[in-house]
mmCIF file of C-alpha atoms in Angstrom:
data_model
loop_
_atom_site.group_PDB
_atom_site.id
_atom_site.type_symbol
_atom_site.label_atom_id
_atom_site.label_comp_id
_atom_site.label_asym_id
_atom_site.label_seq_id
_atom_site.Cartn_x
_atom_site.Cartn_y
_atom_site.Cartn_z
ATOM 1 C CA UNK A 1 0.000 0.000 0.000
ATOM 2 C CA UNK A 2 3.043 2.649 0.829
ATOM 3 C CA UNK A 3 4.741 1.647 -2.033
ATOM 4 C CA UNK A 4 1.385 2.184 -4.635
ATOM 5 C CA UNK A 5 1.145 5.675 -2.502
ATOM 6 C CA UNK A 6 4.746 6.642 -3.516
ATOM 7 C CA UNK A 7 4.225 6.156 -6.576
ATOM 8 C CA UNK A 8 0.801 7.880 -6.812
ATOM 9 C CA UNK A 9 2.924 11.088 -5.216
ATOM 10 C CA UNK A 10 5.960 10.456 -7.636
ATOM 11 C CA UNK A 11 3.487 10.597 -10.517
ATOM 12 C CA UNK A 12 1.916 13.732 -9.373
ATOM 13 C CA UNK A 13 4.421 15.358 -8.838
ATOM 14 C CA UNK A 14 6.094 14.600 -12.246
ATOM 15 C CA UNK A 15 2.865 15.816 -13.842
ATOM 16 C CA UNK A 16 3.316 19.059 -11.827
ATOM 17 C CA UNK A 17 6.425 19.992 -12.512
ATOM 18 C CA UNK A 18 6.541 19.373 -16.375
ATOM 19 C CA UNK A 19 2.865 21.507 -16.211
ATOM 20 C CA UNK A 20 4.585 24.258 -14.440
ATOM 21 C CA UNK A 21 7.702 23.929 -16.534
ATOM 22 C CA UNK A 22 5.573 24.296 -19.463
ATOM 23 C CA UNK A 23 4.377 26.925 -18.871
ATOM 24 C CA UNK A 24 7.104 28.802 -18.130
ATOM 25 C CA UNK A 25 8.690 27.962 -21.105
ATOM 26 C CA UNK A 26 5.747 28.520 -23.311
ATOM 27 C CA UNK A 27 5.804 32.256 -23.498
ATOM 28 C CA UNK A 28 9.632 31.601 -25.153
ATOM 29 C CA UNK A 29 8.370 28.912 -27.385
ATOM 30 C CA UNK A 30 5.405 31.429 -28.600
ATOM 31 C CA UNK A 31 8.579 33.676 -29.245
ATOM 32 C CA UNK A 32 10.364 31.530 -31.446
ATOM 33 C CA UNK A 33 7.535 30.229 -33.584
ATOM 34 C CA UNK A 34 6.133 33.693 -33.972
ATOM 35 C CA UNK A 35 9.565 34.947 -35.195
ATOM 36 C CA UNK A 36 9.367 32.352 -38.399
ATOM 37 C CA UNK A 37 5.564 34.006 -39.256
ATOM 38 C CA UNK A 38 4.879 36.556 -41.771
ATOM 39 C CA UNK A 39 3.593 40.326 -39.853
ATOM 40 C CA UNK A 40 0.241 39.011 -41.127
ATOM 41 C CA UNK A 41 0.223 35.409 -39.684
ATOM 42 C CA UNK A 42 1.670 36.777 -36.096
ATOM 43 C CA UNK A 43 -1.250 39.068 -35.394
ATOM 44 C CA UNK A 44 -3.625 37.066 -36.967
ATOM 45 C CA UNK A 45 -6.372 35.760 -34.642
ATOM 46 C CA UNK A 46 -7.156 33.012 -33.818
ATOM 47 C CA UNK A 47 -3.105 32.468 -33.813
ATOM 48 C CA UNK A 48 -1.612 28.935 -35.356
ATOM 49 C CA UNK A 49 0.521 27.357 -33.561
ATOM 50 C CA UNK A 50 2.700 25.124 -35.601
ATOM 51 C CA UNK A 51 0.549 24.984 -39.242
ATOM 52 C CA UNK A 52 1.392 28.211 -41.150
ATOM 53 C CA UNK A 53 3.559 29.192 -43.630
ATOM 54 C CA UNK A 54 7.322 29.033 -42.065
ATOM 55 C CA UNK A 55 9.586 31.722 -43.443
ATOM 56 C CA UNK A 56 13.297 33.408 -42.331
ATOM 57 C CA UNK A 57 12.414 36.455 -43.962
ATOM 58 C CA UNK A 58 12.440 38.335 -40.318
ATOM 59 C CA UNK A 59 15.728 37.590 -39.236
ATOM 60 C CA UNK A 60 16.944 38.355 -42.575
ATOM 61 C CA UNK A 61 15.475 42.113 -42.629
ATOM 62 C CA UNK A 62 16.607 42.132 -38.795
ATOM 63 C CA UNK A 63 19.994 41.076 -39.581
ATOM 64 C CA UNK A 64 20.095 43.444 -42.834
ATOM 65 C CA UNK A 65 18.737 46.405 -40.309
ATOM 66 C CA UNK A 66 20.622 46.103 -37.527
ATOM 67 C CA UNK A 67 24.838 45.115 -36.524
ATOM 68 C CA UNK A 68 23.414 41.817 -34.396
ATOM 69 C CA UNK A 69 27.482 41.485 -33.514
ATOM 70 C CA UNK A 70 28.896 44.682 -32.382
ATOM 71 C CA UNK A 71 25.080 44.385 -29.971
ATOM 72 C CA UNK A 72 26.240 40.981 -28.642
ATOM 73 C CA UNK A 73 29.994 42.018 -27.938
ATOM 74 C CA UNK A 74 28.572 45.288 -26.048
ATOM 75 C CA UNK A 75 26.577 42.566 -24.189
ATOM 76 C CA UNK A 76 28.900 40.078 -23.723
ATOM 77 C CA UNK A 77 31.648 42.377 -22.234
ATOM 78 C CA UNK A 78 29.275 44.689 -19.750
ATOM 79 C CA UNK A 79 27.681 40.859 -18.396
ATOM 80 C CA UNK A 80 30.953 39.428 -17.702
ATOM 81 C CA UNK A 81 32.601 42.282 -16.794
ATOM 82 C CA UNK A 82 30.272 43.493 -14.519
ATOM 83 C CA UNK A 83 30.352 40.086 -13.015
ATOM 84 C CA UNK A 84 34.026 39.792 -12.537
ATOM 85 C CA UNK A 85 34.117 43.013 -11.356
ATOM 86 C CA UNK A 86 31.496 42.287 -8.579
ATOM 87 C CA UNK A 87 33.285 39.031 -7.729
ATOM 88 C CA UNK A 88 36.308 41.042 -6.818
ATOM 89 C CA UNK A 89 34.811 43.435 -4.744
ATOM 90 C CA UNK A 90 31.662 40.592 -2.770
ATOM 91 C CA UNK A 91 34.367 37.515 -2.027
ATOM 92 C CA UNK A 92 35.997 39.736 0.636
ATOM 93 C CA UNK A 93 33.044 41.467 1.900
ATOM 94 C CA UNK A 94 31.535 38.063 1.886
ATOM 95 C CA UNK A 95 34.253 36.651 4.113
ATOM 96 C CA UNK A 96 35.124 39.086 6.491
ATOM 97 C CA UNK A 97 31.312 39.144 7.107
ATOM 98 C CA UNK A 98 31.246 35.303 7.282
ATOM 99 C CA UNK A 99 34.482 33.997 9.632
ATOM 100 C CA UNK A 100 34.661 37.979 11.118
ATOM 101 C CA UNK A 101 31.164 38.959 11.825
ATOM 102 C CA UNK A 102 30.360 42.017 14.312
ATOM 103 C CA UNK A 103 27.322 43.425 15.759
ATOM 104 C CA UNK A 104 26.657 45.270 12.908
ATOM 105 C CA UNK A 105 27.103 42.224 10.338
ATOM 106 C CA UNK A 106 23.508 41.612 9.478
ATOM 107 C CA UNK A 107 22.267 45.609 10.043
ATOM 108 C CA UNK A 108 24.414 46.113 6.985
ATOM 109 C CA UNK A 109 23.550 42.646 5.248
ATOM 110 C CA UNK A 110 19.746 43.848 5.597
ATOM 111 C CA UNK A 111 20.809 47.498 4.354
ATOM 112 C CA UNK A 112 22.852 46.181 1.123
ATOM 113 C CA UNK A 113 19.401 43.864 0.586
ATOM 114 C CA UNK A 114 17.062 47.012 1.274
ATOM 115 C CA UNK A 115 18.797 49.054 -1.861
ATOM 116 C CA UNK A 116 17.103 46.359 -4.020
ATOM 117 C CA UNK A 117 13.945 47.788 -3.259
ATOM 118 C CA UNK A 118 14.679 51.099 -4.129
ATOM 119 C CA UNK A 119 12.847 51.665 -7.494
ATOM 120 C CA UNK A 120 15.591 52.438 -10.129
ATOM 121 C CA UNK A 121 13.938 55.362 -11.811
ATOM 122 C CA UNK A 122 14.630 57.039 -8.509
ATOM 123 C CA UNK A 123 18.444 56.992 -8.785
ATOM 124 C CA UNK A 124 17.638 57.726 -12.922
ATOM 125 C CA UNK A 125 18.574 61.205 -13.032
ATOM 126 C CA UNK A 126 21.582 61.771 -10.536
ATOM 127 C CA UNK A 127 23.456 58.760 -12.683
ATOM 128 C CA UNK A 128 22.486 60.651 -16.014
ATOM 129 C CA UNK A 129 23.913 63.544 -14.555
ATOM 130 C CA UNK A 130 26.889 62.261 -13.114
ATOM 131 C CA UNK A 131 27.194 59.942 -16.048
ATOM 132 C CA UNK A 132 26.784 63.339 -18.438
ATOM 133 C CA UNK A 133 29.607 65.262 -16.931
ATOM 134 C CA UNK A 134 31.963 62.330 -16.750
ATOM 135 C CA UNK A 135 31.730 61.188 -20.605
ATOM 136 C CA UNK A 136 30.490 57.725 -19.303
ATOM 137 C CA UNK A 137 27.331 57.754 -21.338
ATOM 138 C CA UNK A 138 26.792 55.069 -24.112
ATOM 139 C CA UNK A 139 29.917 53.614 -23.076
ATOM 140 C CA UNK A 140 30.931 49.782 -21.657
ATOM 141 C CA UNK A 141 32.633 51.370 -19.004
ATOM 142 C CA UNK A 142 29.566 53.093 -17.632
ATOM 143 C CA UNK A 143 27.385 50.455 -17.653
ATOM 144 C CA UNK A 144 29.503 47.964 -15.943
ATOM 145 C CA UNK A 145 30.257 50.166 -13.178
ATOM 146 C CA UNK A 146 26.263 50.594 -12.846
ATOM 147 C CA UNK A 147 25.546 47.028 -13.342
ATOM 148 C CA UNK A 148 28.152 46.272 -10.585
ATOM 149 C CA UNK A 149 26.745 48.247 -8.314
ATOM 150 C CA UNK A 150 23.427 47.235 -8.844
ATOM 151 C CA UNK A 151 23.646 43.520 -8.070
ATOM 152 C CA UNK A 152 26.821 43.373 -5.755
ATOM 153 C CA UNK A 153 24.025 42.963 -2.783
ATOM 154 C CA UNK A 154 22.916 39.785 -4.195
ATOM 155 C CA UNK A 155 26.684 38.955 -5.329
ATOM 156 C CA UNK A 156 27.471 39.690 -1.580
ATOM 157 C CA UNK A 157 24.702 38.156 0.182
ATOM 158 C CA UNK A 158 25.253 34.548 -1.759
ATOM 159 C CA UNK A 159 28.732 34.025 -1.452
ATOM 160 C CA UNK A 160 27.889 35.018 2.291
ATOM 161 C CA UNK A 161 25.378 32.045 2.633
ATOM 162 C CA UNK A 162 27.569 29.577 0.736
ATOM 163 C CA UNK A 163 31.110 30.649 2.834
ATOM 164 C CA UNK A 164 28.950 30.457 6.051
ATOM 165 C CA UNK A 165 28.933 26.606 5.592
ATOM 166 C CA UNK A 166 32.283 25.835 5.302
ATOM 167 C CA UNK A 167 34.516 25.093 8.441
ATOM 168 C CA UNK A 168 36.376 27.919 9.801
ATOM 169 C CA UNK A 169 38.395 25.375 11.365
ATOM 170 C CA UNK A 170 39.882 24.961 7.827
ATOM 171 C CA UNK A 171 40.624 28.822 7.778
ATOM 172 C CA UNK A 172 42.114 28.433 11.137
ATOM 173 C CA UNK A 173 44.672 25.580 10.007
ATOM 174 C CA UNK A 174 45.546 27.396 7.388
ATOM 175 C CA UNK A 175 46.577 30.737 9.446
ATOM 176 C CA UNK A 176 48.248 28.143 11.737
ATOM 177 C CA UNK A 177 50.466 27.051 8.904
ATOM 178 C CA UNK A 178 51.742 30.604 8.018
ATOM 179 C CA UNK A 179 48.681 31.776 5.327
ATOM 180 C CA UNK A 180 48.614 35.155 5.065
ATOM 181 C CA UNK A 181 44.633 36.791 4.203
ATOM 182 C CA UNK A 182 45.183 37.331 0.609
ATOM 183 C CA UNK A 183 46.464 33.513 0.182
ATOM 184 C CA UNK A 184 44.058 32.384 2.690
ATOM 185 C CA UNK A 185 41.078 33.672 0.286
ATOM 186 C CA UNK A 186 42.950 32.793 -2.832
ATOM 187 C CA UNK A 187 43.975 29.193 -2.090
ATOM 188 C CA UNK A 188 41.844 27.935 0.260
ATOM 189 C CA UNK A 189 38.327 29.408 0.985
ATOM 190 C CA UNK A 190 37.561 29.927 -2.764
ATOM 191 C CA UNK A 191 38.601 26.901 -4.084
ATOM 192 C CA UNK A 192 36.455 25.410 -1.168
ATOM 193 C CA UNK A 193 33.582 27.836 -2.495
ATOM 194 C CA UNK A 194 34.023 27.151 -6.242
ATOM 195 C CA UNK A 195 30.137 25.940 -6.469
ATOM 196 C CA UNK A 196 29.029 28.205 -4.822
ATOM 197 C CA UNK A 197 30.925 30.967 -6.840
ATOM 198 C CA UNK A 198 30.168 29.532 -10.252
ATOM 199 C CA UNK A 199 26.677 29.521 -9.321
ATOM 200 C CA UNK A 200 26.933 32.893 -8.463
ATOM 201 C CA UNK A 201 28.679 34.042 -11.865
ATOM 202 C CA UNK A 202 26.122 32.608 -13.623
ATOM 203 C CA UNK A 203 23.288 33.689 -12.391
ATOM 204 C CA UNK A 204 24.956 37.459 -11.903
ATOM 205 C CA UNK A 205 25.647 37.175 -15.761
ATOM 206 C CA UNK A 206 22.036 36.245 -17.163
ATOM 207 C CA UNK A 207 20.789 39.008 -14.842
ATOM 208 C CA UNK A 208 23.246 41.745 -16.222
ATOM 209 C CA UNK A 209 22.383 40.080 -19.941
ATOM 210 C CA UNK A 210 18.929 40.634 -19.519
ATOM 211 C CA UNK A 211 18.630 44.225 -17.917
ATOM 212 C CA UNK A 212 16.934 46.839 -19.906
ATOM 213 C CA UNK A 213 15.827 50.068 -17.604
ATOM 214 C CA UNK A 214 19.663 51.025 -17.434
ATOM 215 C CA UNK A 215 21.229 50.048 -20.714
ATOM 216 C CA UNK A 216 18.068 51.973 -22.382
ATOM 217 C CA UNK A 217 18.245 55.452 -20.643
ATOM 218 C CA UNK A 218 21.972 55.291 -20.591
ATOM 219 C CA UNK A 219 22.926 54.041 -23.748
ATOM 220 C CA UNK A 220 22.344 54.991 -27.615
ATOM 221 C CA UNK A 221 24.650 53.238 -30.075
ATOM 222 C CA UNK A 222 27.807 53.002 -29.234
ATOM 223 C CA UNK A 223 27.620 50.696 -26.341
ATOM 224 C CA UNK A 224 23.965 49.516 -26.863
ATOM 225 C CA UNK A 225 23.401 45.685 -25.837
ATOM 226 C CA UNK A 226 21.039 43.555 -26.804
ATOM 227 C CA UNK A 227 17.957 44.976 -24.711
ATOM 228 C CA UNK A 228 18.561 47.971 -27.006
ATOM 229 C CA UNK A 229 18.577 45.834 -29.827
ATOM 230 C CA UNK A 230 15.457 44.338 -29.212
ATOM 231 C CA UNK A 231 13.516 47.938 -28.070
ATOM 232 C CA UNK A 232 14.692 48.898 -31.587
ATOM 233 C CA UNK A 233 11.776 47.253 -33.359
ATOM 234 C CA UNK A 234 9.046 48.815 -31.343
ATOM 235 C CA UNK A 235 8.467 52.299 -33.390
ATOM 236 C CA UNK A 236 5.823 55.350 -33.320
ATOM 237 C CA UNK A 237 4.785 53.249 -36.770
ATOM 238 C CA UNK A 238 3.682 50.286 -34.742
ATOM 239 C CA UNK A 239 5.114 47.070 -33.137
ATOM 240 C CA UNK A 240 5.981 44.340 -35.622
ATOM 241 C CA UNK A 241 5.919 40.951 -34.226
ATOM 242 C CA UNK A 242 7.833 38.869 -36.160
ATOM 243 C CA UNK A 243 10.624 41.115 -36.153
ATOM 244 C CA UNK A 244 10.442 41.961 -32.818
ATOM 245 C CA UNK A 245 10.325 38.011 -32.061
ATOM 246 C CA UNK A 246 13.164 37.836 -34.095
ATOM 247 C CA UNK A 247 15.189 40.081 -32.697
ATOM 248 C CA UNK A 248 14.264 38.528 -29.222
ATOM 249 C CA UNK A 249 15.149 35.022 -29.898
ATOM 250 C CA UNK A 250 18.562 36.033 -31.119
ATOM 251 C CA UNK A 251 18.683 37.882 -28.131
ATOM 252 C CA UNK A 252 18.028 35.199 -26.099
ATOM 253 C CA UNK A 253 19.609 32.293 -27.683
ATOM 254 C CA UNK A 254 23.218 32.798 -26.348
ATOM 255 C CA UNK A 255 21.710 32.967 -22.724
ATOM 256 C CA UNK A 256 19.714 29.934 -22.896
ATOM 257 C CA UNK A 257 22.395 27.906 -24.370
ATOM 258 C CA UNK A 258 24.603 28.904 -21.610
ATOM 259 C CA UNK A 259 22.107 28.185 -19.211
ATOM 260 C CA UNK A 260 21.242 25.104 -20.720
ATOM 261 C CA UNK A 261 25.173 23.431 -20.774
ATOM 262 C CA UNK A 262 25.607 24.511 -17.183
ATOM 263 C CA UNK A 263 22.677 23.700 -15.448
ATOM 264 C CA UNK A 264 24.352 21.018 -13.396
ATOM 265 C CA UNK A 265 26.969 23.306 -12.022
ATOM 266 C CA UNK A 266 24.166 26.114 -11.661
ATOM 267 C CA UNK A 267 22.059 23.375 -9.417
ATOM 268 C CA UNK A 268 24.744 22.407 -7.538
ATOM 269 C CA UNK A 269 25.662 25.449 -6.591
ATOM 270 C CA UNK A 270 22.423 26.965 -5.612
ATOM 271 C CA UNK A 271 21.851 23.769 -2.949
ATOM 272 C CA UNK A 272 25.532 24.145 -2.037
ATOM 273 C CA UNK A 273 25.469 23.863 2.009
ATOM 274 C CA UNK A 274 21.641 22.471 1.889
ATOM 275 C CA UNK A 275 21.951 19.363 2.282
ATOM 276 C CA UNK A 276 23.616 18.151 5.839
#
């Protein structure tokens, strides 16, 4: 009886999750079928799903109207630069709020998470400003120091969970044998941590990729990623599906395929220290 149970539940819940996968990955699917329909076939109601007339003529007039490659570079550098960047600065806040805690450890922990809530449009003008009279508008430089700042809390506040569950006994042997700080962090705690701090990466990365309020309002051409690329095909004139779904799956498509070859190190790293 227990064992026909368990596998009542185990069905269940397999028929949950794909549902719920599903449908989170239906809105994307939509995407990429509507982007091989003619303008007149993706607003056409009631919508076909797989049976209409499949064409490429959107990503050619995308790719003949816009430089898809100098947009993906601009993307490619402010995501990963932004991340490294943030890695630098979070591993030894992370630590020294980890193994050297004070009073004030988790006042500031809560502050660094309370920025998050801050609508960004509030900050909007000050960093145009300051951006204006310091040349740093439409330029990669610019937006990685914004996109930096804006997600070193959650940089921070990860590697803080995943360094709280390793042994500072470990630390402590090593300072016994003669490690200084810099090779303590170096060679031993984030080594220890790399899980934790590819997980990390990664998710940092698809969040820089996909953010559009900043790289919009301070950006025009010259550094313009992919979010720009994609507003580019909503006009006065109207909004064009199929180009516009275009444009968005070649947006997406490097993203997902990173996300889909490291899923395993992504998983492991997000239930690094969960399991005891």
């Amino acid at each position: 009886m227990a064992r026909r149970y368990s596998a009542r539940r185990e069905l269940a819940m397999t028929i949950i999750a794909w549902t719920v996968g599903l449908a989170i990955f239906f809105p994307i699917l939509w995407t990429v079928l509507t982007s091989f329909k003619t303008e007149a076939e993706a607003v056409a109601s009631p919508p076909s799903f797989l049976f209409f007339h499949w064409t490429t003529e959107n990503y050619a007039e995308v790719q003949s109207r816009s430089n898809y490659l100098a947009h993906f570079m601009n993307s490619a550098v402010i995501s990963l630069g932004s991340t490294l960047a943030a890695l630098v600065i979070a591993i030894p806040a992370a630590w020294a709020m980890a193994f050297s805690p004070t009073k004030r450890t988790k006042d500031v922990l809560m502050w660094m998470l309370s920025t998050k809530m801050m609508p960004p449009v509030g900050a909007l003008i000050p960093v145009y400003l300051i951006f204006r009279d310091t040349g740093l508008l439409d330029t990669r430089p610019g937006l990685v120091i914004v996109l930096t700042l804006i997600n070193l809390p959650i940089v921070t506040w990860m590697l803080y969970t995943y360094f709280k569950e390793i042994p500072g006994e470990i630390l402590e042997a090593a300072r016994m044998d003669g490690a200084s700080l810099l090779k303590e962090i170096v060679y031993v705690l984030t080594p220890m941590a790399v899980p934790g701090i590819a997980s990390t990466l990664l998710l940092n990365v698809i969040l820089a990729w996909n953010e559009a309020f900043w790289t919009l309002n301070l950006t025009t051409s010259e550094a313009a990623p992919l979010t720009a690329f994609i507003a580019s095909y909503s006009s006065p004139e109207g909004l064009f599906y199929g180009k516009l779904s275009a444009a968005s799956t070649m947006a997406i498509a490097p993203i997902l395929i990173l996300g889909w070859f490291s899923q395993k190190q992504l998983v492991r790293g997000l239930t690094f220290g969960a399991v005891k």
